[in-house]
XYZ file of C-alpha atoms in Angstrom:
486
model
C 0.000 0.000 0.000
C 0.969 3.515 -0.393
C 2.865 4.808 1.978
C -0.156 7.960 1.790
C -0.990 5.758 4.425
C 1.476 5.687 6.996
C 0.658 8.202 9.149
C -0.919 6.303 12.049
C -3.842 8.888 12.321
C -6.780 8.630 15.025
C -9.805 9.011 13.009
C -13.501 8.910 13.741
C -16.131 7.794 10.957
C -19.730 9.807 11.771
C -21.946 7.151 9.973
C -25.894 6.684 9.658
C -25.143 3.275 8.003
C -22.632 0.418 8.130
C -22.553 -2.241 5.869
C -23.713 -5.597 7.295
C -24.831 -3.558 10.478
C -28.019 -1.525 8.692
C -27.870 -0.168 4.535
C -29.759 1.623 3.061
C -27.647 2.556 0.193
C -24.014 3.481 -1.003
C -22.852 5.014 2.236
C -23.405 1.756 4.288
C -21.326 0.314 1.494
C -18.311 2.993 1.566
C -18.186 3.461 5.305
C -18.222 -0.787 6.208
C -15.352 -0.831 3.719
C -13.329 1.846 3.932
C -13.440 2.026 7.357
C -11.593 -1.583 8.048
C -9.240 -0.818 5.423
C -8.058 2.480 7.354
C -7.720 0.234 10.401
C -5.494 -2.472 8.283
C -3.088 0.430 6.947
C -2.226 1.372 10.813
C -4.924 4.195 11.705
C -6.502 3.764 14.684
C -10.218 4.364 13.609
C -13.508 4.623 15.906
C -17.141 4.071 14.003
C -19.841 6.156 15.705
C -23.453 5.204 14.992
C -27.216 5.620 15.936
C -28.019 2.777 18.220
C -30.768 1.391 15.926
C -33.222 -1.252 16.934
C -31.876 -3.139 14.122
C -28.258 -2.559 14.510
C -28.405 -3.730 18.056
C -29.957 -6.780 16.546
C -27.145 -7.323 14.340
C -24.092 -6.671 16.894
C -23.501 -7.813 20.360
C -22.731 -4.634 22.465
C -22.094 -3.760 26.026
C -22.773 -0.352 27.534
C -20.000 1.361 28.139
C -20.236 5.408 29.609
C -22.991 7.633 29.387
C -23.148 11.539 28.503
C -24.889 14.409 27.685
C -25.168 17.557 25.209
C -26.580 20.728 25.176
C -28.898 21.161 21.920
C -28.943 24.690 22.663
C -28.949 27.147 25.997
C -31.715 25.112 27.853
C -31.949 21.966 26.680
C -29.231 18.837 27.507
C -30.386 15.333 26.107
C -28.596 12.267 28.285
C -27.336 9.494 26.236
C -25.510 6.057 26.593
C -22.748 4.598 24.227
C -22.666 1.243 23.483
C -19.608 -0.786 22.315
C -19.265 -3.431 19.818
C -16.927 -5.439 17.293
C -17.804 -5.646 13.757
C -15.510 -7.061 11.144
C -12.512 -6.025 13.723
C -13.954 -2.591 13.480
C -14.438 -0.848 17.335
C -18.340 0.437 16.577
C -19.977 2.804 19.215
C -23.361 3.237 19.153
C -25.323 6.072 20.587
C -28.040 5.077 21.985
C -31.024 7.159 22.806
C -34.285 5.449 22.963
C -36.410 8.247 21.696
C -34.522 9.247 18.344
C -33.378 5.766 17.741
C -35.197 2.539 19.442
C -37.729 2.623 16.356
C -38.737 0.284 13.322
C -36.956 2.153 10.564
C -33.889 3.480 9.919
C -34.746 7.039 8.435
C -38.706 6.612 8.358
C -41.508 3.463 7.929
C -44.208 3.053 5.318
C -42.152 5.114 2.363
C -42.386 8.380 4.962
C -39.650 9.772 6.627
C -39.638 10.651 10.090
C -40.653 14.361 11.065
C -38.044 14.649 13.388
C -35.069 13.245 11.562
C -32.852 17.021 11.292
C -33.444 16.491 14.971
C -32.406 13.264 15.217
C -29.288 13.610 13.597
C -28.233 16.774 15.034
C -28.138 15.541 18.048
C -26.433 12.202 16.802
C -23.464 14.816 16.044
C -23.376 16.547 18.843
C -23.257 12.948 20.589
C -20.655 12.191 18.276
C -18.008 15.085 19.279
C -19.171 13.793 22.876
C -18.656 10.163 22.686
C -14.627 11.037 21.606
C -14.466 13.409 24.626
C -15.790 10.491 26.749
C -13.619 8.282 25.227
C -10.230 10.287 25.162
C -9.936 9.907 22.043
C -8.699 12.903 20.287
C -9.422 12.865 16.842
C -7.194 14.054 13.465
C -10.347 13.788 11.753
C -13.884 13.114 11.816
C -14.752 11.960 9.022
C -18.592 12.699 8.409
C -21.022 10.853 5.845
C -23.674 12.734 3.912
C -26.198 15.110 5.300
C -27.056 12.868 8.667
C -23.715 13.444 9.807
C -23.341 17.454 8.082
C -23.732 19.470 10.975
C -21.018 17.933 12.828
C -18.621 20.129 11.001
C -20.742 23.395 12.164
C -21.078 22.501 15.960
C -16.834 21.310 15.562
C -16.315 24.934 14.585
C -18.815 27.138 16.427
C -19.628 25.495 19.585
C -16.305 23.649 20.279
C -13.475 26.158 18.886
C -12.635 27.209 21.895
C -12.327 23.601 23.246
C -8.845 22.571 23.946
C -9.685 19.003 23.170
C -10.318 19.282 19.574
C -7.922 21.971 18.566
C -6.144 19.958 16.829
C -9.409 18.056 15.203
C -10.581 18.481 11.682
C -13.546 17.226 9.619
C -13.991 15.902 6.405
C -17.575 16.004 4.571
C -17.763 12.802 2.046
C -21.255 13.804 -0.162
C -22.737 10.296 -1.020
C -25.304 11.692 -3.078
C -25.965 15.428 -2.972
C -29.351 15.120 -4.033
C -30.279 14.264 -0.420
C -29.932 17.682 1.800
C -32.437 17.778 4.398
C -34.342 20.497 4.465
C -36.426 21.844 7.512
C -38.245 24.822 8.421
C -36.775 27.265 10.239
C -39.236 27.079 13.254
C -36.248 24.187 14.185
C -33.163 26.407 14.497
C -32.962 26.703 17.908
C -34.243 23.114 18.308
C -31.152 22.308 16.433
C -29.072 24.308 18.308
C -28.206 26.510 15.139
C -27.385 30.181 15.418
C -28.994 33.178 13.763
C -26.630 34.324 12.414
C -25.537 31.535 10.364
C -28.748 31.666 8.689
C -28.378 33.122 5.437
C -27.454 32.223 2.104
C -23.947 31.263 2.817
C -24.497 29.008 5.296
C -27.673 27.222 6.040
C -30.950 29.145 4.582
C -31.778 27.654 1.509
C -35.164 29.859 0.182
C -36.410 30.406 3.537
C -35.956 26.832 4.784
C -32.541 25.191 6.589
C -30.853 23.269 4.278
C -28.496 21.488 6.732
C -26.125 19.684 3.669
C -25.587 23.234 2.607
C -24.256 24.138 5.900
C -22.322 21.044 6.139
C -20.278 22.040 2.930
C -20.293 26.230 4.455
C -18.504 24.391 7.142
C -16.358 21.157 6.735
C -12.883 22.389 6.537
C -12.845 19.709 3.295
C -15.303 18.222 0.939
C -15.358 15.118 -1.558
C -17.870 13.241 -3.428
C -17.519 9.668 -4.721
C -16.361 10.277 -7.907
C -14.216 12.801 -9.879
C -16.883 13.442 -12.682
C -19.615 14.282 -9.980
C -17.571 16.846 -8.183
C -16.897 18.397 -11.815
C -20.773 17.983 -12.063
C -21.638 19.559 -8.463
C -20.084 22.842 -9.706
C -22.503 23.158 -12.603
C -25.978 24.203 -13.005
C -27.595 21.244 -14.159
C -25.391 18.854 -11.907
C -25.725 21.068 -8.397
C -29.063 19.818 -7.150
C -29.562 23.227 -6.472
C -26.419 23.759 -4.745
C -23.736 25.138 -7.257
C -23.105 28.573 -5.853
C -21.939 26.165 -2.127
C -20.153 24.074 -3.921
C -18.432 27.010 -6.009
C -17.322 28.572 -2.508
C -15.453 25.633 -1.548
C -14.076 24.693 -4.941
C -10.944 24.232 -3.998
C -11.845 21.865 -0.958
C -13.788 20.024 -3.251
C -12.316 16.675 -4.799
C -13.576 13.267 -6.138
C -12.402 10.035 -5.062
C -13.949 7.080 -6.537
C -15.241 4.376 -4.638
C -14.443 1.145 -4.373
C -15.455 -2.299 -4.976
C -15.604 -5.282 -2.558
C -14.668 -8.220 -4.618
C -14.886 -10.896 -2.011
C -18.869 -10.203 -2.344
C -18.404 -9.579 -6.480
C -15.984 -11.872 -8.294
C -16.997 -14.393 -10.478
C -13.734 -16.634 -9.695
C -15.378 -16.941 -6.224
C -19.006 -15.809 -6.787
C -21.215 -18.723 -4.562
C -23.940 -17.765 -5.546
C -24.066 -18.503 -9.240
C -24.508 -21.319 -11.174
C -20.774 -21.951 -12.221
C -17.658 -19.602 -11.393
C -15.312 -18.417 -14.466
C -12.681 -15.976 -14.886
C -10.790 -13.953 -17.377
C -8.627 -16.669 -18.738
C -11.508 -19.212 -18.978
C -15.557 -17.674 -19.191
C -16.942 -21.221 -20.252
C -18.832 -21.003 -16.601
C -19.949 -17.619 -18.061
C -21.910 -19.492 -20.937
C -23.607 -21.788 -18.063
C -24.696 -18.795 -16.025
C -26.365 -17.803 -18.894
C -28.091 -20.316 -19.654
C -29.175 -21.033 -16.276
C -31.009 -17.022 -15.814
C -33.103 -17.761 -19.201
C -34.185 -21.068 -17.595
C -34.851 -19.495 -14.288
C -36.479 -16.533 -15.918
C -38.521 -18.971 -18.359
C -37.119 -17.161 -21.520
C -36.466 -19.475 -24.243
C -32.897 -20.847 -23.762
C -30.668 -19.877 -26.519
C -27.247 -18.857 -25.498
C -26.430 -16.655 -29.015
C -29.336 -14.809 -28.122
C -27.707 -11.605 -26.261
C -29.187 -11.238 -22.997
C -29.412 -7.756 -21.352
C -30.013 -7.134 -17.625
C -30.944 -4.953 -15.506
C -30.708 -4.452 -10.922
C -32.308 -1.255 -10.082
C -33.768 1.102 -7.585
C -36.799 2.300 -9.887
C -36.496 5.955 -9.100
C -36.156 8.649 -11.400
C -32.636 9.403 -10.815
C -32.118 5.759 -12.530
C -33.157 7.244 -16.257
C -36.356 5.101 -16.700
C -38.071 7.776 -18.071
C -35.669 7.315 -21.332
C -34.988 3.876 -20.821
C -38.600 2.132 -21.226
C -39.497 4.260 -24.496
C -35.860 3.252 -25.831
C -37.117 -0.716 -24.500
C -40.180 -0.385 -26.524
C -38.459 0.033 -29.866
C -35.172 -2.377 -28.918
C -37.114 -5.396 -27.846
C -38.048 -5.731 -31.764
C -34.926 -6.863 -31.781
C -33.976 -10.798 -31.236
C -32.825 -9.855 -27.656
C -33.721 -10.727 -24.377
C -34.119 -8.527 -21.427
C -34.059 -9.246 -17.420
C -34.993 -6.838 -15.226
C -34.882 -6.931 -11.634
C -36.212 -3.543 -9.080
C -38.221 -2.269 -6.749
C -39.626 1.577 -5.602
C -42.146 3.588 -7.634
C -45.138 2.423 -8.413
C -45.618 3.357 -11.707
C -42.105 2.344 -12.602
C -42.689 -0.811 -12.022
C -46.199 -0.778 -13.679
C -44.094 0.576 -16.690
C -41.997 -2.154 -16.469
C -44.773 -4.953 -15.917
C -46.411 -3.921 -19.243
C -43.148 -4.191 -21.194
C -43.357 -7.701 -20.052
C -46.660 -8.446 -20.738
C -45.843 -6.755 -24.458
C -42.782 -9.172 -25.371
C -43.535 -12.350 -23.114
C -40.792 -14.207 -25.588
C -38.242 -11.775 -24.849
C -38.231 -9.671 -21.323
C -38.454 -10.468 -17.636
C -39.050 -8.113 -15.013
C -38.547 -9.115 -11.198
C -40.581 -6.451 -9.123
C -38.829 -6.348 -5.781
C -34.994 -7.844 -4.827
C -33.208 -10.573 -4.384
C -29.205 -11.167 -4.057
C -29.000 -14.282 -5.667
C -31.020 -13.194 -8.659
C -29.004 -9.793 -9.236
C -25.903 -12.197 -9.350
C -27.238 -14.038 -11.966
C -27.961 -11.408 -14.071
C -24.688 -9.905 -13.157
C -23.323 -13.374 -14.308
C -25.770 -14.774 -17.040
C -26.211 -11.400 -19.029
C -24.172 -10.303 -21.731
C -24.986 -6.433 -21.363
C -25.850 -4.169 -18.463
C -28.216 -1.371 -18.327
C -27.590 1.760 -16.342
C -28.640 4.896 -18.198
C -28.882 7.176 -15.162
C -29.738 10.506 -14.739
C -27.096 10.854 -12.109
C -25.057 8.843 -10.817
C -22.541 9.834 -8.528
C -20.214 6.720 -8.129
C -22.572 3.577 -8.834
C -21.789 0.083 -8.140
C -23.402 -2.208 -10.357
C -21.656 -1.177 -13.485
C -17.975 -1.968 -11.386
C -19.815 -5.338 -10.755
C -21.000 -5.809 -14.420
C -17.356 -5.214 -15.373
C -15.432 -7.662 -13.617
C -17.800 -10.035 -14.728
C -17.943 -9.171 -18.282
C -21.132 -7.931 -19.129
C -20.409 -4.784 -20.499
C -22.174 -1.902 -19.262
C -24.547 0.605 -21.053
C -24.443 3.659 -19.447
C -24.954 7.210 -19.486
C -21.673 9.931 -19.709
C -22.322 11.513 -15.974
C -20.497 10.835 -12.708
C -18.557 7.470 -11.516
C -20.566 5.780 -14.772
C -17.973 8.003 -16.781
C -15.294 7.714 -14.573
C -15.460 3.652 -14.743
C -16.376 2.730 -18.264
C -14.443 3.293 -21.639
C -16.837 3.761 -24.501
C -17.287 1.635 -27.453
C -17.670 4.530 -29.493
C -14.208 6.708 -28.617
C -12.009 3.480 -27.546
C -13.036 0.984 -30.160
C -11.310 -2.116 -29.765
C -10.025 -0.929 -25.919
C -13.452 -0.717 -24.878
C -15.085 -1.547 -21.623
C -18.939 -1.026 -22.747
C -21.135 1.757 -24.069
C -21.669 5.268 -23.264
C -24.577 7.568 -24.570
C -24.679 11.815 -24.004
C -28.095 12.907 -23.324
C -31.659 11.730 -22.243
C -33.217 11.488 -25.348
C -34.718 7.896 -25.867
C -33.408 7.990 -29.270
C -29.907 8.485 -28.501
C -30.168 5.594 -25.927
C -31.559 3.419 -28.676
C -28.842 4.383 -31.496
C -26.397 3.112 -28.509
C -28.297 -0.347 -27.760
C -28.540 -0.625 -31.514
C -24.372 -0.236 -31.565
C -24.046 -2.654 -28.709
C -26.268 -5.480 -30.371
C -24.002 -4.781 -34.080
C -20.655 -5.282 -31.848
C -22.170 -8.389 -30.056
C -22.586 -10.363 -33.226
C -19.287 -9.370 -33.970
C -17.837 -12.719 -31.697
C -13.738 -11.452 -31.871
C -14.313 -7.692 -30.954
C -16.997 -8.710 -28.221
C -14.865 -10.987 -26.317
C -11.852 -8.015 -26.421
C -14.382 -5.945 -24.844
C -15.271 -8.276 -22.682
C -11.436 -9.075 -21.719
C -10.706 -5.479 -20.967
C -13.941 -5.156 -18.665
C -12.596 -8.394 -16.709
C -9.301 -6.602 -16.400
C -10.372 -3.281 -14.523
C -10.317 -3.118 -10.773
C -11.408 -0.543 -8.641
C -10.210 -1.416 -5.288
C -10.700 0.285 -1.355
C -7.393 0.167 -1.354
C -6.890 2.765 -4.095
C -9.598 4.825 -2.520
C -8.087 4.814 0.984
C -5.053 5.841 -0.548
C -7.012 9.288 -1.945
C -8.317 9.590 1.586
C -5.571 9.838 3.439
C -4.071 12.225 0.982
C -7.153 14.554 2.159
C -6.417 13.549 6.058
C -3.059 14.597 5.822
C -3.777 17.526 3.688
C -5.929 19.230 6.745
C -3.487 18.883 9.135
């Protein structure tokens, strides 16, 4: 490893979610992998968490100290920290019965909770605590998305005069920016925010608090998970509404690509397909798919080029361009697998599709692991035209497993895949510009020419097998931003 990394730092990951612990997305995914790799390089790193019902289901704690903060001038909330071992990781979890002993994780029944900017404020403030408990002075706190953004803020104004963390700085890592938090300003003082850091700089976002924005006013560094969606972030059409914050901090802003965890995703060791294969030999490959167009009930034909498909079905995911570009393609001798869950109507879309080309497409509503390795396994191409995107897994997946990805030119998608189109022959899959449904379809169109095209297909396929994208590599680009704050 780098020696980046060699700098024995004490370092504090502020985490809503933890891989294996409680996910709801990409930042469970980062933080439970990054996090141990930090540890392996020499750093001595501390995960702080909400003490969810369900992550004190998954991990066998013991309570450790108690503590309190001040929300604001009359109001202290009493907590106790919990301790606990996860993958050789030290977890504490905060655990306050009121904010956190619930059925959810962020809300229940597709609603979030009212009171989650409360909830996680005080999580921060908690977190800052806990280390002071502890004695555990930290280089950096390293703070995930907008649950964890107002740690930076109470770091700067409510603890600079605090000999303890002098010497502390924070990080902000933006997940996905599209996700801010916004609450009305009846809250401030509830979230023990001052007046005068309400305005445009800082937290007021059109008369509301907009507690990402204040995250990024304050974090003495920012990074998102890829370098094409921190470009993106400082653009109009890429800022979620946030370009003139992120043009502020500019120069604290970097990308650093995420990583993949290939004990989970690598077809040499895969147990969860049909057969296992590898660069050198893909004859398993040819069995896997086979095996989805039984499972799926499409007719089994393994010339037949199968395209798949493992989605949240949310708008951000480009099915508004994708199904009318499905519609034409499906003409086509192809065969489509689609596996998703999340808006209605998506899935309706989807479900018609279906109905329209029984021969030829599959759609899953809802998920299941095993299935989205088979299509990761048995397809031939991989669908992911998002909207945004700003690091994505499934494409990383699709690649080491040789099913080249389709995929649209924004964020980590652009960052991870060579197109067809500008690379030829040193390929890793196919990239499209803009979200019309016809420029989506030209590219399908392009992808089903080169399939049939067996000598240039299996290059393409070679040089997608040989990319890896490891958290080793991105811890590397972390600790470059560590020791860059100190």
């Amino acid at each position: 490893m780098a020696s980046d990394l060699n700098l024995n730092l004490n370092v504090v990951f502020a985490v809503s979610e933890f891989d294996g612990i409680v996910k709801t997305g990409g930042l469970a995914d980062a933080a439970g992998a990054l996090a141990p790799v930090m540890e392996a390089a020499g750093h001595r790193v501390k995960v702080i968490m909400p003490a969810y019902r369900a992550a004190l289901s998954k991990v066998e704690t013991v309570s450790i100290a108690g503590g309190g903060v001040r929300m604001n001038h009359h109001e202290t909330l009493w907590f106790g920290i919990r301790h606990g071992q996860f993958r050789g990781t030290d977890v504490y979890f905060i655990e306050y019965d009121e904010f956190f002993d619930r059925g959810g994780i962020y809300g229940e029944g597709g609603q979030g909770y009212h009171d989650n900017s409360r909830r996680f404020a005080f999580f921060s403030k908690a977190v800052l605590e806990t280390c002071r408990i502890l004695d555990f002075k930290p280089d950096v706190v390293h703070c995930h998305d907008w649950q964890a953004a107002l740690l930076p803020y109470y770091l700067r104004v409510d603890e600079c005069s605090n000999p303890f963390f002098v010497d502390t700085r924070s990080l902000l890592t933006i997940h996905n920016a599209a996700y801010q938090q916004k609450t009305d300003v009846s809250q401030i003082d509830s979230l023990g925010i001052a007046w005068r850091y309400f305005n445009p700089a800082c937290f007021e976002d059109f008369g509301m608090i907009n507690i990402l924005k204040g995250g990024i006013a304050f974090a003495d560094k920012i990074n998102t998970v890829s370098p094409q969606y921190a470009r993106e972030l400082l653009t109009p059409l890429g800022s979620h509404g946030l370009m003139d914050s992120f043009k502020r901090r500019e120069t604290d802003l970097s990308g650093i690509l995420n990583g993949c965890d290939y004990t989970q995703w690598n077809p040499e060791t895969d147990t969860l397909i049909p057969a296992r294969f590898s660069r050198a030999d893909r004859t398993g490959k040819t069995e896997c798919k086979t095996a989805l167009q039984q499972r799926m009930g499409l007719p089994v034909n393994h010339h037949k080029p199968v395209y798949g498909l493992v989605s949240r079905l949310a708008g951000q995911k480009g099915f508004d361009y994708l199904i009318p570009a499905l519609w034409r393609f499906l003409h086509n001798d192809v065969q489509l697998v689609l596996l998703g869950s999340g808006e209605p109507h998506t899935a309706a879309a989807l479900e018609e599709l279906a109905q329209a080309f029984p021969d030829k497409c599959r759609f899953y509503n809802g998920f299941e692991n095993q299935l989205a390795h088979w299509i990761e396994a048995g397809s031939d191409f991989f669908l992911m035209p998002s909207l945004f995107e700003p690091c994505g897994l499934n494409q990383i997946y699709s690649l080491k497993y040789g099913t080249l990805p389709i995929v649209r030119r924004v964020g980590g998608l652009s960052d991870t895949v060579a197109g067809f189109a500008e690379h030829n022959e040193k390929g890793t899959g196919f990239v499209f510009n803009s979200t019309d449904p016809q420029e989506l379809f030209d590219c399908l169109q392009t992808s089903l020419h080169v399939y049939y095209q067996h000598e240039l297909f299996s290059q393409l396929q070679d040089n997608a097998m040989s990319k890896r994208f490891t958290w080793e590599q991105a811890a590397d680009a972390y600790c470059s931003v560590y020791r860059s704050l100190r």
